[in-house]
PDB file of C-alpha atoms in Angstrom:
ATOM      1  CA  LYS A   1      90.417  82.147 112.041  1.00 61.00           C
ATOM      2  CA  LYS A   2      89.800  85.824 111.429  1.00 77.00           C
ATOM      3  CA  GLY A   3      92.047  88.879 111.841  1.00 81.00           C
ATOM      4  CA  TYR A   4      95.120  87.874 109.999  1.00 86.00           C
ATOM      5  CA  GLU A   5      96.203  87.328 106.348  1.00 87.00           C
ATOM      6  CA  ILE A   6      98.970  85.433 104.555  1.00 89.00           C
ATOM      7  CA  ARG A   7     101.171  87.500 102.423  1.00 89.00           C
ATOM      8  CA  LYS A   8     103.691  86.521  99.851  1.00 91.00           C
ATOM      9  CA  TYR A   9     106.603  88.838  99.844  1.00 86.00           C
ATOM     10  CA  GLU A  10     109.040  89.122  96.915  1.00 89.00           C
ATOM     11  CA  PRO A  11     112.716  89.826  97.763  1.00 91.00           C
ATOM     12  CA  PHE A  12     113.037  93.287  99.419  1.00 91.00           C
ATOM     13  CA  SER A  13     115.824  95.438 100.994  1.00 94.00           C
ATOM     14  CA  ILE A  14     116.002  96.620 104.548  1.00 95.00           C
ATOM     15  CA  CYS A  15     118.070  98.993 106.782  1.00 96.00           C
ATOM     16  CA  SER A  16     118.401  97.574 110.237  1.00 95.00           C
ATOM     17  CA  VAL A  17     120.163  98.298 113.514  1.00 93.00           C
ATOM     18  CA  GLN A  18     120.811  96.406 116.694  1.00 90.00           C
ATOM     19  CA  MET A  19     118.412  97.666 119.343  1.00 86.00           C
ATOM     20  CA  ASN A  20     120.613  97.114 122.437  1.00 80.00           C
ATOM     21  CA  LYS A  21     124.093  98.068 121.129  1.00 73.00           C
ATOM     22  CA  PRO A  22     125.370 101.598 121.845  1.00 68.00           C
ATOM     23  CA  ARG A  23     126.312 103.746 118.882  1.00 65.00           C
ATOM     24  CA  GLN A  24     129.128 106.247 118.675  1.00 66.00           C
ATOM     25  CA  ASN A  25     127.431 109.648 118.008  1.00 63.00           C
ATOM     26  CA  PRO A  26     123.635 109.226 118.003  1.00 62.00           C
ATOM     27  CA  SER A  27     123.050 112.943 118.054  1.00 63.00           C
ATOM     28  CA  GLU A  28     124.793 113.173 114.644  1.00 64.00           C
ATOM     29  CA  THR A  29     123.144 110.204 113.047  1.00 64.00           C
ATOM     30  CA  ASP A  30     119.686 109.781 114.568  1.00 65.00           C
ATOM     31  CA  ALA A  31     116.439 111.627 113.898  1.00 60.00           C
ATOM     32  CA  LYS A  32     114.787 113.040 116.995  1.00 65.00           C
ATOM     33  CA  VAL A  33     112.027 110.889 118.411  1.00 60.00           C
ATOM     34  CA  SER A  34     108.945 112.197 120.370  1.00 55.00           C
ATOM     35  CA  ASN A  35     109.350 109.677 123.194  1.00 54.00           C
ATOM     36  CA  PRO A  36     113.036 108.859 123.570  1.00 50.00           C
ATOM     37  CA  GLN A  37     112.425 106.894 126.892  1.00 48.00           C
ATOM     38  CA  LEU A  38     110.465 104.169 125.052  1.00 52.00           C
ATOM     39  CA  LYS A  39     112.362 100.958 124.559  1.00 57.00           C
ATOM     40  CA  GLY A  40     113.381 100.903 120.866  1.00 65.00           C
ATOM     41  CA  ALA A  41     113.254 104.578 120.391  1.00 69.00           C
ATOM     42  CA  SER A  42     116.960 104.838 119.951  1.00 82.00           C
ATOM     43  CA  ALA A  43     116.917 102.235 117.156  1.00 86.00           C
ATOM     44  CA  PHE A  44     113.896 103.797 115.526  1.00 85.00           C
ATOM     45  CA  GLY A  45     115.741 107.146 115.624  1.00 87.00           C
ATOM     46  CA  ALA A  46     118.882 105.677 113.953  1.00 89.00           C
ATOM     47  CA  LEU A  47     116.771 104.143 111.167  1.00 92.00           C
ATOM     48  CA  ALA A  48     114.660 107.242 110.716  1.00 90.00           C
ATOM     49  CA  GLY A  49     117.763 109.331 110.590  1.00 92.00           C
ATOM     50  CA  TYR A  50     119.130 107.192 107.773  1.00 93.00           C
ATOM     51  CA  LEU A  51     115.960 107.380 105.816  1.00 95.00           C
ATOM     52  CA  PHE A  52     115.505 111.212 106.356  1.00 93.00           C
ATOM     53  CA  GLY A  53     118.884 112.039 104.971  1.00 94.00           C
ATOM     54  CA  LYS A  54     121.467 111.303 107.674  1.00 93.00           C
ATOM     55  CA  ASN A  55     123.561 109.144 105.351  1.00 95.00           C
ATOM     56  CA  GLN A  56     126.735 109.717 103.366  1.00 95.00           C
ATOM     57  CA  GLU A  57     124.883 111.063 100.396  1.00 96.00           C
ATOM     58  CA  SER A  58     122.385 113.189 102.418  1.00 95.00           C
ATOM     59  CA  THR A  59     119.594 111.554 100.383  1.00 95.00           C
ATOM     60  CA  SER A  60     116.051 111.470 101.968  1.00 95.00           C
ATOM     61  CA  MET A  61     113.874 108.398 101.245  1.00 95.00           C
ATOM     62  CA  LYS A  62     110.225 107.654 101.987  1.00 92.00           C
ATOM     63  CA  MET A  63     109.436 105.758 105.192  1.00 87.00           C
ATOM     64  CA  THR A  64     107.725 102.479 104.394  1.00 84.00           C
ATOM     65  CA  THR A  65     106.048  99.726 106.285  1.00 80.00           C
ATOM     66  CA  PRO A  66     106.172  97.245 107.895  1.00 80.00           C
ATOM     67  CA  VAL A  67     108.742  97.968 110.740  1.00 85.00           C
ATOM     68  CA  LEU A  68     110.318  94.651 111.548  1.00 87.00           C
ATOM     69  CA  SER A  69     111.944  93.469 114.799  1.00 85.00           C
ATOM     70  CA  GLN A  70     113.402  90.203 115.523  1.00 86.00           C
ATOM     71  CA  GLY A  71     115.794  88.419 117.972  1.00 85.00           C
ATOM     72  CA  GLU A  72     116.270  88.633 121.689  1.00 82.00           C
ATOM     73  CA  GLY A  73     118.585  90.509 124.133  1.00 80.00           C
ATOM     74  CA  GLU A  74     121.803  91.684 122.545  1.00 80.00           C
ATOM     75  CA  GLU A  75     120.860  90.172 119.157  1.00 85.00           C
ATOM     76  CA  LYS A  76     117.528  92.062 118.854  1.00 89.00           C
ATOM     77  CA  THR A  77     117.185  94.164 115.788  1.00 92.00           C
ATOM     78  CA  MET A  78     114.737  96.699 114.236  1.00 91.00           C
ATOM     79  CA  ALA A  79     114.444  97.110 110.627  1.00 95.00           C
ATOM     80  CA  PHE A  80     112.663  99.449 108.016  1.00 93.00           C
ATOM     81  CA  VAL A  81     111.929  98.183 104.630  1.00 93.00           C
ATOM     82  CA  LEU A  82     113.769 100.362 101.979  1.00 94.00           C
ATOM     83  CA  PRO A  83     111.810 101.939  99.033  1.00 94.00           C
ATOM     84  CA  SER A  84     111.407  99.519  96.178  1.00 92.00           C
ATOM     85  CA  ASP A  85     114.200 101.267  94.095  1.00 91.00           C
ATOM     86  CA  TYR A  86     116.598  99.239  96.170  1.00 93.00           C
ATOM     87  CA  TRP A  87     114.820  95.742  96.038  1.00 91.00           C
ATOM     88  CA  ASN A  88     116.404  94.284  92.849  1.00 86.00           C
ATOM     89  CA  GLU A  89     119.604  92.314  92.843  1.00 80.00           C
ATOM     90  CA  GLY A  90     122.387  94.810  92.956  1.00 84.00           C
ATOM     91  CA  GLY A  91     120.010  97.576  94.195  1.00 86.00           C
ATOM     92  CA  LEU A  92     121.769  98.111  97.440  1.00 93.00           C
ATOM     93  CA  VAL A  93     124.859  99.249  95.445  1.00 93.00           C
ATOM     94  CA  ASN A  94     122.753 102.427  94.574  1.00 92.00           C
ATOM     95  CA  ALA A  95     121.307 102.770  98.192  1.00 96.00           C
ATOM     96  CA  PRO A  96     122.698 105.661 100.227  1.00 96.00           C
ATOM     97  CA  LYS A  97     125.524 104.491 102.472  1.00 96.00           C
ATOM     98  CA  PRO A  98     124.882 104.721 106.245  1.00 96.00           C
ATOM     99  CA  LEU A  99     127.021 107.176 108.225  1.00 93.00           C
ATOM    100  CA  GLU A 100     129.883 105.665 110.065  1.00 90.00           C
ATOM    101  CA  GLY A 101     128.944 104.929 113.698  1.00 88.00           C
ATOM    102  CA  SER A 102     125.235 104.961 112.942  1.00 90.00           C
ATOM    103  CA  GLY A 103     125.068 101.131 113.372  1.00 90.00           C
ATOM    104  CA  VAL A 104     122.711 101.012 110.367  1.00 94.00           C
ATOM    105  CA  GLN A 105     123.220  97.906 108.088  1.00 95.00           C
ATOM    106  CA  LEU A 106     121.790  97.360 104.599  1.00 97.00           C
ATOM    107  CA  GLN A 107     120.574  93.973 103.504  1.00 94.00           C
ATOM    108  CA  LEU A 108     118.557  92.175 100.768  1.00 93.00           C
ATOM    109  CA  LEU A 109     116.175  89.639 102.119  1.00 91.00           C
ATOM    110  CA  GLU A 110     114.836  86.562 100.130  1.00 89.00           C
ATOM    111  CA  GLY A 111     111.084  86.635  99.297  1.00 87.00           C
ATOM    112  CA  GLU A 112     108.846  84.524 101.718  1.00 88.00           C
ATOM    113  CA  GLU A 113     105.375  83.992 102.963  1.00 89.00           C
ATOM    114  CA  ARG A 114     104.345  85.563 106.255  1.00 84.00           C
ATOM    115  CA  ALA A 115     101.249  85.451 108.406  1.00 83.00           C
ATOM    116  CA  VAL A 116     100.377  89.118 109.244  1.00 83.00           C
ATOM    117  CA  ILE A 117      98.244  90.381 112.014  1.00 80.00           C
ATOM    118  CA  MET A 118      97.605  94.052 112.714  1.00 77.00           C
ATOM    119  CA  PHE A 119      97.297  95.652 116.097  1.00 73.00           C
ATOM    120  CA  GLY A 120      97.734  99.272 117.187  1.00 71.00           C
ATOM    121  CA  GLY A 121      99.849 100.831 119.811  1.00 71.00           C
ATOM    122  CA  PHE A 122     103.065  99.816 121.242  1.00 71.00           C
ATOM    123  CA  ALA A 123     103.825  96.104 120.763  1.00 73.00           C
ATOM    124  CA  SER A 124     104.729  94.896 124.284  1.00 80.00           C
ATOM    125  CA  LYS A 125     106.533  91.548 124.524  1.00 79.00           C
ATOM    126  CA  LYS A 126     103.333  90.008 126.156  1.00 88.00           C
ATOM    127  CA  GLU A 127     101.112  91.362 123.423  1.00 85.00           C
ATOM    128  CA  THR A 128     103.403  90.115 120.714  1.00 83.00           C
ATOM    129  CA  GLU A 129     103.607  86.623 122.249  1.00 86.00           C
ATOM    130  CA  SER A 130      99.857  86.550 122.513  1.00 87.00           C
ATOM    131  CA  ARG A 131      99.442  87.415 118.771  1.00 84.00           C
ATOM    132  CA  LYS A 132     102.224  84.899 117.815  1.00 85.00           C
ATOM    133  CA  THR A 133     100.440  82.000 119.727  1.00 88.00           C
ATOM    134  CA  TYR A 134      97.104  82.926 118.106  1.00 86.00           C
ATOM    135  CA  LEU A 135      98.752  82.793 114.613  1.00 85.00           C
ATOM    136  CA  LEU A 136     100.421  79.452 115.366  1.00 85.00           C
ATOM    137  CA  LYS A 137      97.214  77.646 116.420  1.00 80.00           C
TER     138      LYS A 137
END
């Protein structure tokens, strides 16, 4: 097959937020997004806000890729990979703490292998399922 690659990821840290759970004060914790009506825009704003300095230390960090999403319904989450300064064991102790009410959680993920396929634009559920089916064949 063409159009995909297998990547081996070492352990890395993420900041994540539940996509369908209301948050207390999004105007205080979220970055403004250009298309707030898009599904997932609120979660993206919360994570971008955290990275761009809306955290307890007012520390700005670089936005990295990939953006991860997983789960369904009320359990669906969006996550950004944190800068590598926070990837080692104990690294999250030094990461800026999310603001109360932001819904942002910090987590260290184990390393793993993943099949990766790139496609542009908004990833609709139909398009995502189509790509997943392709990878699993």
